[in-house]
Structures are given as structure tokens and as C-alpha cells.
Coordinates of C-alpha atoms in Angstrom, one line a residue:
Chain A
M109 CA -22.7 77.2 10.7
Q110 CA -19.5 77.1 8.7
A111 CA -18.9 75.1 5.5
A112 CA -16.8 71.8 6.3
N113 CA -14.0 73.2 3.6
D114 CA -13.8 76.7 5.7
D115 CA -13.2 74.2 9.2
S116 CA -10.3 71.9 7.4
S117 CA -8.2 74.5 5.9
L118 CA -8.3 76.6 9.2
W119 CA -7.4 73.8 11.1
Q120 CA -4.9 72.6 8.4
A121 CA -3.1 76.1 9.2
F122 CA -3.3 75.9 12.7
K123 CA -1.8 72.5 12.8
N124 CA 1.2 73.7 10.9
G125 CA 1.7 76.4 13.4
D126 CA -0.5 79.2 12.2
K127 CA -1.2 81.7 15.4
D128 CA -3.9 83.4 13.5
S129 CA -5.4 80.5 12.3
F130 CA -5.4 78.9 16.0
Q131 CA -6.6 82.6 17.1
A132 CA -8.9 82.8 14.9
I133 CA -10.6 79.2 16.3
Y134 CA -10.6 80.2 19.9
F135 CA -12.2 83.5 19.0
F136 CA -14.4 81.5 16.2
S137 CA -15.5 79.0 19.4
F138 CA -15.2 81.1 22.5
K139 CA -18.6 81.9 23.0
S140 CA -20.4 78.3 21.9
L141 CA -17.7 76.7 24.3
Y142 CA -18.4 78.9 27.4
E143 CA -22.0 78.5 27.2
Y144 CA -22.1 75.3 26.8
G145 CA -19.6 74.5 29.4
M146 CA -21.8 76.8 31.8
R147 CA -24.8 74.9 31.0
I148 CA -23.4 71.9 31.9
V149 CA -21.2 72.7 35.3
Q150 CA -22.8 76.7 36.3
D151 CA -19.4 77.2 37.4
P152 CA -17.9 80.3 35.4
E153 CA -14.0 79.8 36.8
L154 CA -14.2 76.3 36.2
V155 CA -15.4 76.8 32.7
K156 CA -12.9 79.4 31.8
D157 CA -9.8 77.0 33.0
S158 CA -10.9 74.0 31.3
I159 CA -11.3 76.3 28.0
H160 CA -7.7 77.6 29.0
D161 CA -6.7 74.0 29.6
L162 CA -8.5 72.5 26.2
F163 CA -6.4 75.2 23.9
V164 CA -3.1 75.4 25.7
K165 CA -3.3 71.4 25.0
L166 CA -4.7 71.7 21.1
W167 CA -1.7 74.1 20.8
E168 CA 1.2 72.0 22.3
R169 CA -0.2 68.4 20.8
K170 CA -0.8 70.0 17.4
S171 CA 1.1 68.0 15.0
N172 CA -0.5 64.8 16.4
L173 CA -4.1 65.9 15.8
G174 CA -5.7 64.5 13.0
D175 CA -7.9 65.9 10.6
V176 CA -11.0 67.9 11.4
S177 CA -13.8 68.6 9.3
A178 CA -16.2 69.8 11.8
I179 CA -14.5 71.9 14.7
R180 CA -17.0 73.3 16.7
S181 CA -18.4 70.0 17.9
Y182 CA -14.7 68.5 18.0
L183 CA -14.2 71.3 20.3
L184 CA -17.5 70.3 22.6
V185 CA -16.6 67.2 23.1
S186 CA -13.2 67.8 23.8
L187 CA -14.7 70.9 26.6
R188 CA -16.9 68.2 27.9
T189 CA -14.7 65.7 28.4
T190 CA -12.6 68.2 30.2
L191 CA -15.0 69.6 32.3
Y192 CA -15.9 65.8 33.5
N193 CA -12.1 65.1 34.6
K194 CA -11.9 68.3 36.5
L195 CA -15.1 67.3 38.4
E196 CA -13.8 63.6 38.8
K197 CA -10.3 64.9 40.1
N198 CA -12.2 67.6 42.4
N199 CA -15.5 65.2 43.9
R200 CA -13.6 62.4 43.4
T201 CA -16.9 60.9 42.0
T202 CA -16.5 58.6 38.3
V203 CA -18.7 60.0 36.1
T204 CA -20.3 57.5 34.1
A205 CA -21.5 57.7 30.5
M206 CA -24.9 58.2 31.1
D207 CA -23.4 61.2 33.7
G208 CA -26.6 60.5 36.6
G209 CA -28.1 63.2 37.6
R210 CA -26.0 66.1 36.5
P211 CA -28.1 69.0 35.4
F212 CA -27.9 70.3 32.3
A213 CA -28.7 74.4 33.2
M214 CA -31.6 75.2 30.4
E215 CA -34.7 77.2 31.5
F216 CA -37.0 77.9 28.7
S217 CA -38.8 80.8 30.2
A218 CA -42.4 82.4 29.2
E219 CA -41.3 86.0 29.1
A220 CA -39.8 85.6 25.4
D221 CA -40.8 87.7 22.9
W222 CA -42.8 84.8 21.1
I223 CA -44.9 84.2 24.1
K224 CA -45.9 88.1 24.3
R225 CA -46.9 87.9 20.7
E226 CA -49.5 85.5 20.7
T227 CA -52.0 84.8 23.5
A228 CA -50.5 83.1 26.6
S229 CA -52.9 79.8 25.4
V230 CA -53.5 77.0 27.4
Q231 CA -51.0 75.0 24.6
N232 CA -48.2 77.4 25.0
Q233 CA -48.1 77.0 28.6
K234 CA -48.7 73.1 28.2
L235 CA -45.5 73.4 26.1
L236 CA -43.1 75.2 28.1
A237 CA -44.2 73.0 31.3
A238 CA -43.4 70.1 29.1
L239 CA -40.0 71.5 27.8
N240 CA -38.8 72.6 31.0
Q241 CA -39.9 69.0 32.3
L242 CA -37.4 67.5 30.2
T243 CA -33.9 65.6 31.8
P244 CA -31.1 67.2 31.8
R245 CA -29.6 65.1 28.8
Q246 CA -32.8 66.0 27.0
K247 CA -32.1 69.4 27.5
E248 CA -29.1 69.1 26.1
V249 CA -29.5 66.9 23.2
I250 CA -32.0 70.2 22.2
Y251 CA -29.5 72.5 23.2
L252 CA -27.1 70.8 21.1
R253 CA -29.5 70.3 17.8
Y254 CA -31.2 73.9 18.0
F255 CA -28.8 76.2 19.4
E256 CA -25.3 74.6 18.4
E257 CA -27.4 73.2 15.2
L258 CA -25.4 70.2 15.1
E259 CA -26.0 67.1 13.1
Y260 CA -27.3 63.9 14.9
E261 CA -23.8 62.4 14.7
E262 CA -22.0 65.3 16.0
I263 CA -24.9 65.7 18.9
A264 CA -24.1 61.6 19.6
A265 CA -20.3 62.2 19.7
V266 CA -20.5 64.8 21.8
M267 CA -23.0 63.4 24.3
N268 CA -20.8 59.9 23.7
I269 CA -24.3 58.6 23.6
T270 CA -24.4 54.8 23.8
V271 CA -27.2 52.1 25.1
K272 CA -27.4 49.3 27.4
A273 CA -29.3 46.2 27.0
T274 CA -31.0 46.2 30.7
Y275 CA -32.7 49.1 30.1
K276 CA -37.0 48.6 29.7
L277 CA -37.9 50.9 27.1
T278 CA -41.0 52.2 27.7
A279 CA -42.7 53.4 24.5
R280 CA -45.7 54.5 26.5
G281 CA -42.9 57.1 27.4
I282 CA -42.4 58.0 23.8
E283 CA -45.9 58.0 23.3
A284 CA -46.3 60.3 26.0
L285 CA -43.4 62.7 25.1
R286 CA -45.3 63.1 21.6
Q287 CA -48.2 64.2 23.0
V288 CA -47.0 67.0 24.2
L289 CA -43.9 67.1 21.5
R290 CA -43.3 66.7 18.2
I291 CA -40.3 64.7 18.1
P292 CA -38.2 64.5 14.7
E293 CA -37.5 60.8 14.2
A294 CA -33.6 61.5 14.2
L295 CA -33.5 63.4 17.7
L296 CA -36.0 60.6 19.3
L297 CA -33.1 58.0 18.8
L298 CA -31.1 59.9 20.6
L299 CA -33.6 60.8 23.1
L300 CA -34.2 57.3 23.3
P301 CA -31.5 56.0 25.6
L302 CA -32.6 58.7 28.2
L303 CA -36.0 58.0 28.3
W304 CA -34.8 54.9 30.1
T305 CA -32.7 56.1 32.9
E306 CA -35.9 58.7 33.6
S307 CA -39.2 57.9 33.0
F308 CA -40.9 60.5 31.3
A309 CA -44.5 59.8 32.9
Chain B
M890 CA -35.6 70.9 -6.1
Q891 CA -38.6 71.0 -5.0
K892 CA -39.5 70.5 -1.0
N893 CA -43.2 68.8 -1.0
Y894 CA -43.5 70.6 2.4
E895 CA -47.3 70.5 1.9
S896 CA -46.7 66.2 2.5
Y897 CA -44.5 67.2 5.9
S898 CA -45.8 66.5 9.8
A899 CA -45.0 68.6 12.0
E900 CA -41.6 66.3 12.6
Q901 CA -40.5 67.2 9.6
F902 CA -40.2 70.4 9.7
L903 CA -38.5 70.4 13.0
D904 CA -35.8 68.7 11.1
D905 CA -35.5 70.8 8.0
A906 CA -32.8 73.4 8.0
F907 CA -34.4 75.8 5.8
F908 CA -37.8 75.7 8.1
I909 CA -35.6 76.1 11.4
A910 CA -33.4 78.9 9.8
W911 CA -36.6 80.6 9.2
V912 CA -38.0 80.2 12.7
K913 CA -34.3 81.4 14.1
H914 CA -33.6 84.2 12.2
K915 CA -36.8 85.7 10.6
T916 CA -35.2 86.6 7.4
P917 CA -36.9 89.0 4.9
E918 CA -36.6 86.5 2.2
A919 CA -37.8 83.7 4.5
E920 CA -40.7 85.1 6.1
K921 CA -42.0 85.8 2.5
F922 CA -41.2 82.3 1.5
W923 CA -43.2 81.1 4.6
K924 CA -46.3 83.8 4.4
A925 CA -47.0 82.7 1.0
W926 CA -46.9 79.3 1.4
A927 CA -48.9 79.4 4.1
E928 CA -51.3 81.2 2.2
G929 CA -51.5 79.0 -0.4
N930 CA -54.0 76.5 2.4
P931 CA -51.8 73.7 2.5
P932 CA -53.1 70.6 4.0
N933 CA -50.9 70.3 6.6
L934 CA -50.7 74.1 8.1
K935 CA -51.9 73.0 11.4
A936 CA -48.9 71.1 11.8
M937 CA -46.8 73.5 10.4
R938 CA -47.6 75.8 13.2
E939 CA -47.3 73.5 15.5
A940 CA -43.5 72.8 14.4
E941 CA -43.1 77.0 14.6
A942 CA -44.6 76.9 18.2
Q943 CA -42.8 74.0 19.4
L944 CA -39.8 75.7 18.2
N945 CA -40.1 78.8 19.1
G946 CA -40.4 76.8 22.8
F947 CA -37.1 75.4 22.0
L948 CA -35.6 78.8 21.6
S949 CA -37.3 80.5 24.3
A950 CA -34.5 78.6 26.8
R951 CA -32.4 81.9 28.6
R952 CA -29.3 82.4 26.5
I953 CA -26.1 82.3 28.8
E954 CA -24.0 86.0 27.8
V955 CA -20.5 86.3 27.9
N956 CA -18.7 89.4 26.8
E957 CA -15.7 89.9 24.9
D958 CA -13.9 90.6 28.1
T959 CA -14.4 86.9 29.5
A960 CA -12.9 85.8 25.7
N961 CA -10.1 88.1 25.8
E962 CA -9.0 87.5 29.5
V963 CA -8.8 83.4 28.8
W964 CA -6.7 84.0 25.8
E965 CA -4.6 85.8 27.5
K966 CA -3.6 83.1 30.3
V967 CA -3.3 80.8 27.4
Q968 CA -0.7 82.8 25.3
Q969 CA 0.8 83.4 28.8
S970 CA 1.1 79.2 29.6
L971 CA 2.2 78.8 25.8
S972 CA 5.0 81.1 26.0
S973 CA 6.1 80.0 29.5
S974 CA 6.5 76.5 29.4
A975 CA 8.2 73.6 27.5
Q976 CA 6.3 71.3 29.7
P977 CA 2.6 70.7 28.8
V978 CA -0.2 71.7 31.4
A979 CA -1.9 69.6 33.5
E980 CA 0.3 66.3 33.2
K981 CA -1.9 64.2 35.5
E982 CA -4.0 64.4 32.4
E983 CA -1.8 62.4 30.2
G984 CA -4.0 59.6 30.4
H985 CA -6.3 61.5 28.8
R986 CA -5.7 62.2 25.3
I987 CA -8.0 64.5 22.7
N988 CA -8.8 62.5 20.3
A989 CA -7.9 63.8 17.4
N990 CA -10.7 62.3 15.4
V991 CA -14.1 62.4 16.7
R992 CA -15.0 59.2 18.9
P993 CA -16.2 56.3 17.0
L994 CA -20.4 57.3 17.0
Y995 CA -21.5 54.2 18.8
K996 CA -19.7 51.5 20.7
S997 CA -21.0 47.9 21.0
W998 CA -19.7 45.9 24.2
W999 CA -20.6 42.0 25.3
A1000 CA -22.4 41.6 28.5
A1001 CA -21.5 38.5 30.5
A1002 CA -20.8 35.6 28.5
A1003 CA -23.6 33.8 30.0
V1004 CA -26.2 35.8 29.5
L1005 CA -28.4 35.7 26.6
L1006 CA -29.4 39.4 26.0
I1007 CA -26.6 41.5 24.5
I1008 CA -26.3 44.9 24.2
A1009 CA -27.7 47.1 21.5
T1010 CA -26.4 49.5 19.6
V1011 CA -28.5 52.7 18.6
S1012 CA -28.3 53.5 14.9
F1013 CA -27.1 57.0 14.4
F1014 CA -26.5 57.3 10.9
L1015 CA -29.7 58.6 9.6
I1016 CA -30.5 59.5 6.0
R1017 CA -31.5 63.0 5.8
K1018 CA -33.8 63.4 3.7
E1019 CA -34.3 65.8 1.0
A1020 CA -37.5 65.5 -1.2
G1021 CA -37.0 62.2 -3.0
K1022 CA -33.3 62.1 -3.0
E1023 CA -31.5 60.3 0.1
A1024 CA -28.6 61.5 1.0
V1025 CA -26.6 58.2 2.8
V1026 CA -24.5 60.4 6.0
V1027 CA -20.8 59.7 6.6
N1028 CA -20.2 56.3 7.3
K1029 CA -16.9 55.8 8.6
G1030 CA -14.9 52.3 7.7
K1031 CA -15.2 50.2 4.6
Q1032 CA -18.9 49.4 3.1
N1033 CA -19.3 45.7 2.9
L1034 CA -22.0 46.6 0.4
P1035 CA -21.5 47.7 -2.9
A1036 CA -24.4 49.3 -3.7
D1037 CA -26.2 50.2 -0.4
V1038 CA -30.0 48.8 -0.1
A1039 CA -32.4 51.9 0.9
P1040 CA -34.7 51.1 3.5
G1041 CA -38.3 51.0 2.7
G1042 CA -40.9 53.8 2.7
D1043 CA -44.8 54.8 2.0
K1044 CA -45.8 52.2 -0.6
A1045 CA -49.0 50.3 -1.6
V1046 CA -51.4 49.5 -4.0
L1047 CA -55.3 50.2 -3.7
T1048 CA -57.5 47.8 -5.2
L1049 CA -60.9 49.2 -5.7
A1050 CA -64.3 47.0 -5.8
D1051 CA -64.2 47.3 -9.3
G1052 CA -60.9 45.5 -9.6
Q1053 CA -59.2 48.8 -10.4
K1054 CA -55.5 49.3 -8.7
I1055 CA -54.2 52.5 -8.0
V1056 CA -50.4 52.9 -7.3
L1057 CA -50.4 55.1 -3.8
D1058 CA -46.8 56.0 -4.0
S1059 CA -47.1 58.0 -7.1
A1060 CA -50.8 59.1 -6.6
A1061 CA -50.9 62.5 -6.2
N1062 CA -52.3 64.4 -2.8
G1063 CA -56.0 64.8 -2.6
N1064 CA -59.3 63.3 -3.7
L1065 CA -58.0 59.6 -4.7
S1066 CA -61.7 58.4 -6.0
Q1067 CA -65.4 58.5 -5.1
Q1068 CA -66.8 55.3 -4.5
G1069 CA -70.7 55.1 -4.0
G1070 CA -70.9 58.4 -1.7
I1071 CA -67.4 57.5 0.0
K1072 CA -64.2 59.9 -0.5
V1073 CA -61.3 58.7 -0.7
I1074 CA -58.1 61.1 0.3
K1075 CA -54.3 60.4 -0.3
L1076 CA -52.2 62.6 2.1
G1077 CA -48.3 61.5 1.8
G1078 CA -48.2 58.1 3.3
Q1079 CA -52.2 58.0 4.3
L1080 CA -54.9 57.1 3.2
T1081 CA -58.2 58.2 4.1
Y1082 CA -62.1 57.3 3.9
N1083 CA -64.7 59.9 4.4
T1084 CA -68.3 59.5 4.7
G1085 CA -70.3 62.1 3.0
N1086 CA -74.6 62.3 4.7
R1087 CA -75.7 60.6 1.9
P1088 CA -76.0 56.8 2.9
A1089 CA -73.4 54.9 0.8
Q1090 CA -72.7 51.5 -0.9
V1091 CA -70.4 49.1 0.7
L1092 CA -68.3 48.5 -1.4
Y1093 CA -64.7 46.5 -0.5
N1094 CA -60.9 48.0 -0.8
T1095 CA -57.6 46.2 -0.2
V1096 CA -54.4 48.2 0.2
T1097 CA -51.4 45.8 -0.3
T1098 CA -48.0 47.0 0.6
P1099 CA -45.1 45.6 -1.3
K1100 CA -41.9 44.2 0.6
G1101 CA -40.2 47.3 1.3
G1102 CA -43.5 49.0 1.4
Q1103 CA -45.8 50.9 4.7
F1104 CA -49.0 52.7 4.8
R1105 CA -51.4 54.3 7.0
L1106 CA -55.5 53.9 7.0
V1107 CA -58.3 56.0 7.9
L1108 CA -61.5 53.9 8.0
S1109 CA -64.5 55.6 7.4
E1110 CA -65.4 55.7 11.3
G1111 CA -62.4 57.1 12.5
S1112 CA -60.3 53.5 13.1
R1113 CA -56.5 54.1 12.0
V1114 CA -54.1 51.1 10.5
W1115 CA -50.7 50.7 9.8
L1116 CA -49.9 48.1 7.4
N1117 CA -46.1 47.0 7.5
A1118 CA -44.0 46.2 4.9
G1119 CA -45.8 42.8 2.8
S1120 CA -48.6 43.4 4.0
S1121 CA -52.7 43.8 3.2
L1122 CA -55.7 44.8 5.0
R1123 CA -59.1 44.1 3.0
F1124 CA -62.6 46.3 4.4
P1125 CA -65.7 47.9 3.5
T1126 CA -65.5 51.4 2.5
V1127 CA -68.7 51.7 5.1
F1128 CA -69.1 49.9 7.8
T1129 CA -73.0 48.8 8.3
G1130 CA -74.7 46.7 10.1
T1131 CA -73.9 44.9 14.1
E1132 CA -70.1 44.3 13.8
R1133 CA -66.9 45.7 11.8
N1134 CA -64.9 43.3 9.9
V1135 CA -61.9 43.5 7.5
E1136 CA -59.3 41.0 7.2
L1137 CA -55.5 41.0 7.5
T1138 CA -52.3 39.4 5.7
G1139 CA -49.0 39.8 7.3
E1140 CA -48.6 43.2 10.2
G1141 CA -51.0 45.7 10.9
Y1142 CA -51.2 48.1 14.3
F1143 CA -54.7 49.0 15.2
E1144 CA -56.2 51.8 16.6
V1145 CA -59.7 51.3 16.6
A1146 CA -62.3 53.9 17.5
H1147 CA -64.8 52.8 20.3
N1148 CA -68.3 51.4 19.3
P1149 CA -69.6 48.6 21.4
A1150 CA -72.8 48.9 19.1
Q1151 CA -70.2 47.6 16.7
P1152 CA -67.6 44.9 17.9
F1153 CA -64.5 44.8 15.5
T1154 CA -63.2 41.6 13.8
V1155 CA -59.9 41.6 12.5
K1156 CA -59.9 38.2 10.1
V1157 CA -56.1 36.6 9.5
G1158 CA -56.4 33.2 8.0
K1159 CA -58.6 31.1 10.5
M1160 CA -58.2 33.3 13.2
D1161 CA -60.5 36.3 14.4
V1162 CA -59.5 39.1 16.1
E1163 CA -62.0 40.9 18.3
V1164 CA -62.3 44.3 19.8
L1165 CA -64.0 46.5 20.8
G1166 CA -62.4 50.0 21.2
T1167 CA -58.7 49.4 21.6
H1168 CA -55.1 49.7 20.4
F1169 CA -53.3 46.2 19.2
N1170 CA -50.9 44.9 16.8
I1171 CA -51.7 41.6 14.8
N1172 CA -48.3 39.9 13.3
S1173 CA -49.0 37.2 11.3
Y1174 CA -46.7 36.8 8.2
A1175 CA -46.6 33.6 6.3
D1176 CA -43.1 32.6 6.8
E1177 CA -43.4 33.3 10.7
P1178 CA -44.1 30.1 12.5
A1179 CA -46.6 32.1 14.7
A1180 CA -49.2 34.3 14.6
K1181 CA -48.9 36.8 17.4
T1182 CA -51.5 39.6 19.1
T1183 CA -50.3 42.0 21.4
L1184 CA -53.1 44.5 23.0
L1185 CA -51.7 47.7 23.9
E1186 CA -55.5 49.1 25.1
G1187 CA -58.2 47.5 25.9
K1188 CA -60.1 44.8 25.5
L1189 CA -59.7 41.8 22.8
V1190 CA -60.7 38.1 22.3
V1191 CA -58.6 35.9 19.8
K1192 CA -60.9 32.9 18.5
K1193 CA -59.9 29.7 16.4
G1194 CA -61.6 26.9 15.8
D1195 CA -63.2 26.4 19.3
K1196 CA -60.7 28.0 20.8
S1197 CA -60.5 31.4 22.2
L1198 CA -58.2 33.8 24.7
Y1199 CA -59.0 36.8 26.3
L1200 CA -56.2 39.4 26.3
Q1201 CA -55.1 42.0 29.1
P1202 CA -53.5 45.3 28.0
G1203 CA -49.4 44.1 27.7
Q1204 CA -50.5 41.0 26.8
Q1205 CA -49.5 38.7 24.0
A1206 CA -51.5 35.6 22.4
V1207 CA -49.1 33.4 20.3
D1208 CA -50.7 31.3 18.3
A1209 CA -47.5 28.8 17.4
N1210 CA -49.7 27.0 14.2
N1211 CA -50.2 29.9 12.4
N1212 CA -50.6 28.1 8.8
A1213 CA -52.8 25.0 10.3
S1214 CA -56.0 25.6 11.4
E1215 CA -55.8 23.7 14.6
P1216 CA -54.8 26.5 17.4
V1217 CA -52.4 26.3 19.7
L1218 CA -53.3 29.7 21.6
T1219 CA -51.4 30.8 24.7
V1220 CA -50.6 34.0 26.0
N1221 CA -47.4 35.4 26.4
R1222 CA -46.7 37.6 29.6
E1223 CA -43.2 38.5 28.6
A1224 CA -44.0 40.0 25.7
D1225 CA -42.7 43.9 25.3
A1226 CA -45.8 45.1 24.0
D1227 CA -43.9 48.4 23.2
A1228 CA -41.1 46.7 21.2
V1229 CA -43.5 44.7 19.2
M1230 CA -45.4 48.3 17.8
A1231 CA -42.0 50.3 17.2
W1232 CA -42.2 49.6 13.9
K1233 CA -45.2 52.1 13.6
N1234 CA -43.1 54.9 14.9
G1235 CA -40.2 54.0 12.8
L1236 CA -37.8 51.8 15.2
F1237 CA -37.2 48.5 14.5
I1238 CA -36.9 46.9 17.9
F1239 CA -35.8 43.5 18.5
D1240 CA -36.4 42.4 21.8
N1241 CA -34.9 39.2 22.4
S1242 CA -34.9 38.2 19.0
D1243 CA -32.6 35.4 17.3
L1244 CA -30.5 36.4 14.7
P1245 CA -32.9 34.5 11.8
K1246 CA -36.0 36.0 13.0
I1247 CA -34.8 39.6 12.6
L1248 CA -33.3 38.7 9.2
R1249 CA -36.3 38.2 8.3
D1250 CA -37.8 41.6 9.4
L1251 CA -34.9 43.1 7.5
S1252 CA -35.9 41.5 4.4
R1253 CA -39.4 42.4 4.1
W1254 CA -38.3 46.4 4.9
Y1255 CA -35.4 46.1 2.7
D1256 CA -37.1 44.1 0.3
V1257 CA -33.6 42.0 -0.3
E1258 CA -33.7 37.6 -0.6
V1259 CA -32.0 36.5 2.9
Q1260 CA -30.1 33.3 2.4
T1261 CA -28.2 32.1 5.3
E1262 CA -25.7 29.7 5.7
G1263 CA -24.3 27.9 9.0
V1264 CA -26.6 27.8 12.6
L1265 CA -26.9 31.6 13.6
S1266 CA -29.7 31.3 16.0
G1267 CA -28.9 29.5 19.6
K1268 CA -28.2 33.4 21.1
T1269 CA -30.6 36.1 21.2
L1270 CA -30.3 40.4 20.9
F1271 CA -31.8 43.1 21.8
G1272 CA -31.4 46.2 19.3
I1273 CA -32.9 49.1 18.3
V1274 CA -32.7 50.8 14.8
S1275 CA -34.1 53.3 12.7
R1276 CA -36.1 52.4 9.9
N1277 CA -34.7 55.1 7.8
S1278 CA -31.1 53.2 8.2
P1279 CA -29.6 51.9 4.9
L1280 CA -29.0 48.2 5.0
S1281 CA -25.7 47.9 5.4
T1282 CA -25.7 50.8 8.7
V1283 CA -28.2 47.8 10.0
M1284 CA -26.0 44.8 9.2
K1285 CA -23.1 47.0 10.5
Q1286 CA -25.1 47.5 13.9
L1287 CA -25.7 43.9 14.1
K1288 CA -22.6 42.4 13.4
S1289 CA -21.1 44.1 16.1
G1290 CA -23.4 43.4 18.4
S1291 CA -24.3 40.1 17.7
P1292 CA -23.9 37.0 20.1
V1293 CA -23.7 35.1 17.2
P1294 CA -20.7 35.7 14.7
F1295 CA -21.2 36.3 11.3
T1296 CA -20.4 37.8 8.2
Y1297 CA -22.4 38.9 5.2
R1298 CA -22.3 39.9 1.7
M1299 CA -24.8 40.8 -1.0
E1300 CA -24.9 39.8 -3.9
G1301 CA -27.4 41.4 -6.7
K1302 CA -30.4 41.7 -4.3
K1303 CA -29.6 38.6 -2.3
L1304 CA -28.1 39.3 1.1
I1305 CA -26.1 36.2 2.1
V1306 CA -25.6 35.8 5.9
Q1307 CA -22.5 32.9 7.0
A1308 CA -22.1 32.0 10.5
A1309 CA -18.2 32.2 11.6
A1310 CA -15.9 31.2 13.9
K1311 CA -15.7 34.0 16.7
N1312 CA -13.1 36.4 15.0

């Protein structure tokens, strides 16, 4: 992950109209944006269009933009919003903050090298089964934390995680989750609201 | 600054940047470090391997590849759109603006006016712990507390049978004491009692947590106890005879080892909580009006005076007359068992609590004196906050979500909360 300093000056240069910086930001972020977008919508054309629209808008409104110290997470939020707006327009459905059951494409595979190295123990299989049963939003949190290596606040911002009072928390759900997976406390907090909409049996 | 990896739990490894980087990238230096560390036979090697396996599990997700051509292709289109237009693309999307700043990290909003329950905000501001040092994460907006209050931690004092006191937070990990055939081992925030093969002498120990402290115990027969702040547990080093008896003040969560031949009783003031193998929570602070015993699993009976109350899992026995001997025992069927014991999982869950009650809980964990002015009760709140947050974060969340408006300030170690007119 780039140091905050690098991000800030790159962003400033772009805001001031430096085309090279703008291009650098684009190519530095493209892979992340594309992969993230595909996990959310599984539609390459839609993802490419959204990335296109995002960067066009960025350049056109550059003088109005504020300071950004973590470009990647900022762009991920923006991409997510752009994608959802397009989905809404196309499907005429309202996508709520918790976005119901939109899938998040993430498949945990037993073919990875590490499995081959170790004997296919019951423990590993149990783990993979548990991972594949995670809800879309839970998978998204794990993706942003361990693949994109975002900080927790960034994840919360990207996913716009908020909480509603009517949820009845099942801490049994937490316990059940904990029996199969070790969850860092900070991550657990982000997964919590998601445990409320879908029960982890 | 050396990180004390030997005391890490699996969860802590999964939160550690160096550990994550090692599993992900396996650089030669990192490999060397962790190989050497593992060969040093650390006590938590199992936890580390668990974390490693789980992280590998996460990382086994199939990647979505994208080639350079795609990136170039879209870039070409971006260039074209920009050079050809004076107009912004997709004007219909005016309504949605790309927010220059990252969105506010949390929102709180009000429920319908008449409803008592109010929406909670999850505390996102988390402290990233580097061994011994706490860095407060970015908190946008003005700090109301000039010097922030750090949250509680694993702190306790062990008093041995002969009166000797050992401060557990500063004690080294490992064998703490040998008393009458029992080994006492400290590891991080947990104390374990191990019986040897020889018959042991029964000696009484007490573990006391200060305000701002918490600690875990594993008793000699395997029962586990989590002690919350401002609490104490007095217990024998080994259980002989037909009963297992311990004494609690404050709050403790218990997971009692199943042994029908030796019923387990927790004495709490004049109240007895008798169990077989069960998981339950007892909350009996002197400054709380009622003592609450909540059963999660198993069987339990609460006895006081000549009254007894049998509980089913999920139920809570309330002794409304905590400090008096005459019991007023009732079953509260609406208690949320899970909310009651969330503290043991590192969370505050306020379930239908009013502000004064929340402030009492905060006072114990943050070790601050709370002074209230005006009427703060009347409406209840529902919320979840990490116990690892600094006090300023919690107060900010509380203030924005509270149905009862208030202002607050710190004066030294005192938190002053004032009921306010609606702002």
C-alpha cells in the first residue's frame, strides 16, 4: 500500500491539472477497481463503463474535489456508488444501504497451493466450507481487508456500513462464527451488522 | 519496540500487519523471522498456526484477472470522452456527487418520535494496538475531551492464601506461583490453575479487577470465568468435597465445567447461584439497583433467603433488592442473553438501557467518575460499541444517537454529563 504521503502529492498534482498524475492514478488503481467491480456485478462491460464514467467525472470536477489521503479506498467508494447507480437505472430497483442479497463473487478454492502442500485435513475442509458459506457482504469485508488491505474505517466507508435498531443481535451467530473462524475484533464489528440480516447458523 | 507475539491470540495475529504480510508474500526475511519464532516453542504456536491456516483460507479465493489491454482500452475511451466534450458525461447523474471527502464514517438517525428504542451507531474508530502503545485512529471532528481516556485492559490483582498480592498486569507470563501442589500460570489476560498428580491442599485465592480492568480465569477443574471491571472472585485452588463454591462481587461470566457430582455455586452477597454445567452471567455491582443473573445454556437456580428461582436458558433472574437481604426475585423474560454477555467478547451492547446505566458501565470500564446534571433518564437506547474504543469515541457516538440530548466535558478524571435542550 502506498504511503499516505505519496497519495497526497499525487492527488494534489492531479487536482492541479497534471495529466501525468491523472494517468498514474488511473493505472495504479485500475486492477483493483476492475476486480472489485467484477466481484460486485460480474459484468465486464458494466464495470468498464463505470470505471470510464468515474474517471471522466473525476477529471471534469477535479478543481472541486477535496484532499484525499488514501486514493484507492476513495476510488473504491466512488466506483461502488457509480455501479449501484447504474444498476438502479437499469433495473429500476432501489438498492438499500444493506443492499439485500446482491452477490459478491468470491469463491474459496480447495485447489490453492497451500491446500496441496498440507494434507487435506478435516479442519481445512471445514474452514473452506465455512468461508464459502459467508454472506456476500461478509465476503466483501474480508476481500477489502485481506486483499485490498484497507484499514477498518476505510472498509466501513467503502461499504457504508450503518446499523439499524430493529435488528435482534444473535450473539449465538457470533459464537458460531467464532467456532469455525477466528475473527479479529475490529473485523467482527464490521461483520456484526451483516450477521443480523442473514443468520449464520 | 518488540511486539509480544507470544501472547497473541489467533485474532490478534489476523490483525497484525507484519503477520499478514508474511502469509501473503512470504518474503525471505519474514520467513526467517517466523521460522525462528516458531522454533522458540512459544506457548501460542497453535493459535498462530490457526491464524495462518485461516488467512490462507481467505487468500485462497480465486482472483479475477484483468489484462493490460482492458486497462488501455478503457483509458482510450476516457481520453476520447474528455477531449471531445465540454459537457460532463451522464448529466442525469448530477444528483449524485462524487463526494470529495470520504463519506462520514458513521451515521446515526432517529427513529419515529414515539418509539423508545433509538438507532445505534457502530463504533468504527478502533485502536490499532502496537505492543503496549495505543494509536488513536483518525477522528474527524473536534475532540471534546482534551486528553482522551484510554479504554480498560487486562488488569487484576491476585491475592494468595497467605495474603501476598501479585499484580497480574505487570507479572511475566508463565508460572506465577506454586501453592500446595497447584501451579498457577499466567498468560496474557488469563490465569490458569493446574492441579498436579499429588493431592493438593485447599487454599483460597482472590482475583480482583480494578476499574478499567478485566481478567480471565481457568479454575483447577476447568471452569472458566471472565471478570469484568471492578469485580472480584474468591475461589479455592482446588475443589474437594461435594460442592464447588466461589464468591463473586461485581460482574462475571461463567462457563462451568460439567460435574453433576459437584454442583457449582456462586455466592453473590446474600444470593446464591447454583448450577450444574452451564454458561451464565452474573451482574451484581453495588451501585446497580438490581442483581441480574442471566442463563445462556444449562440449568441454574438462584436462591436468596427462603426464595428460589429456576431459570431456563435465555432467561434472567432479577433481584431488585440487590443490597438488602429480603429478595425480590423475578424472571425477566425479555432480557437479551447475548447482549448481557457481550462484554466478554469485547463489546458493549446496550440493550434498552437508559443513559445513566450506560454511563455507570462506562465509568467502570474507563475508570472515570461520572457526574450528571439534569434529567438523563426517561428514554432508552440501543447500541453497540467496541470496548477497545477510547472514551471520546464512545461519547461522540452516544451523543449523536441519544434520544435524550446532552452535552459533556472532562474535568480531570471526571466526566460531566449535562442534560441539554434539544440542539
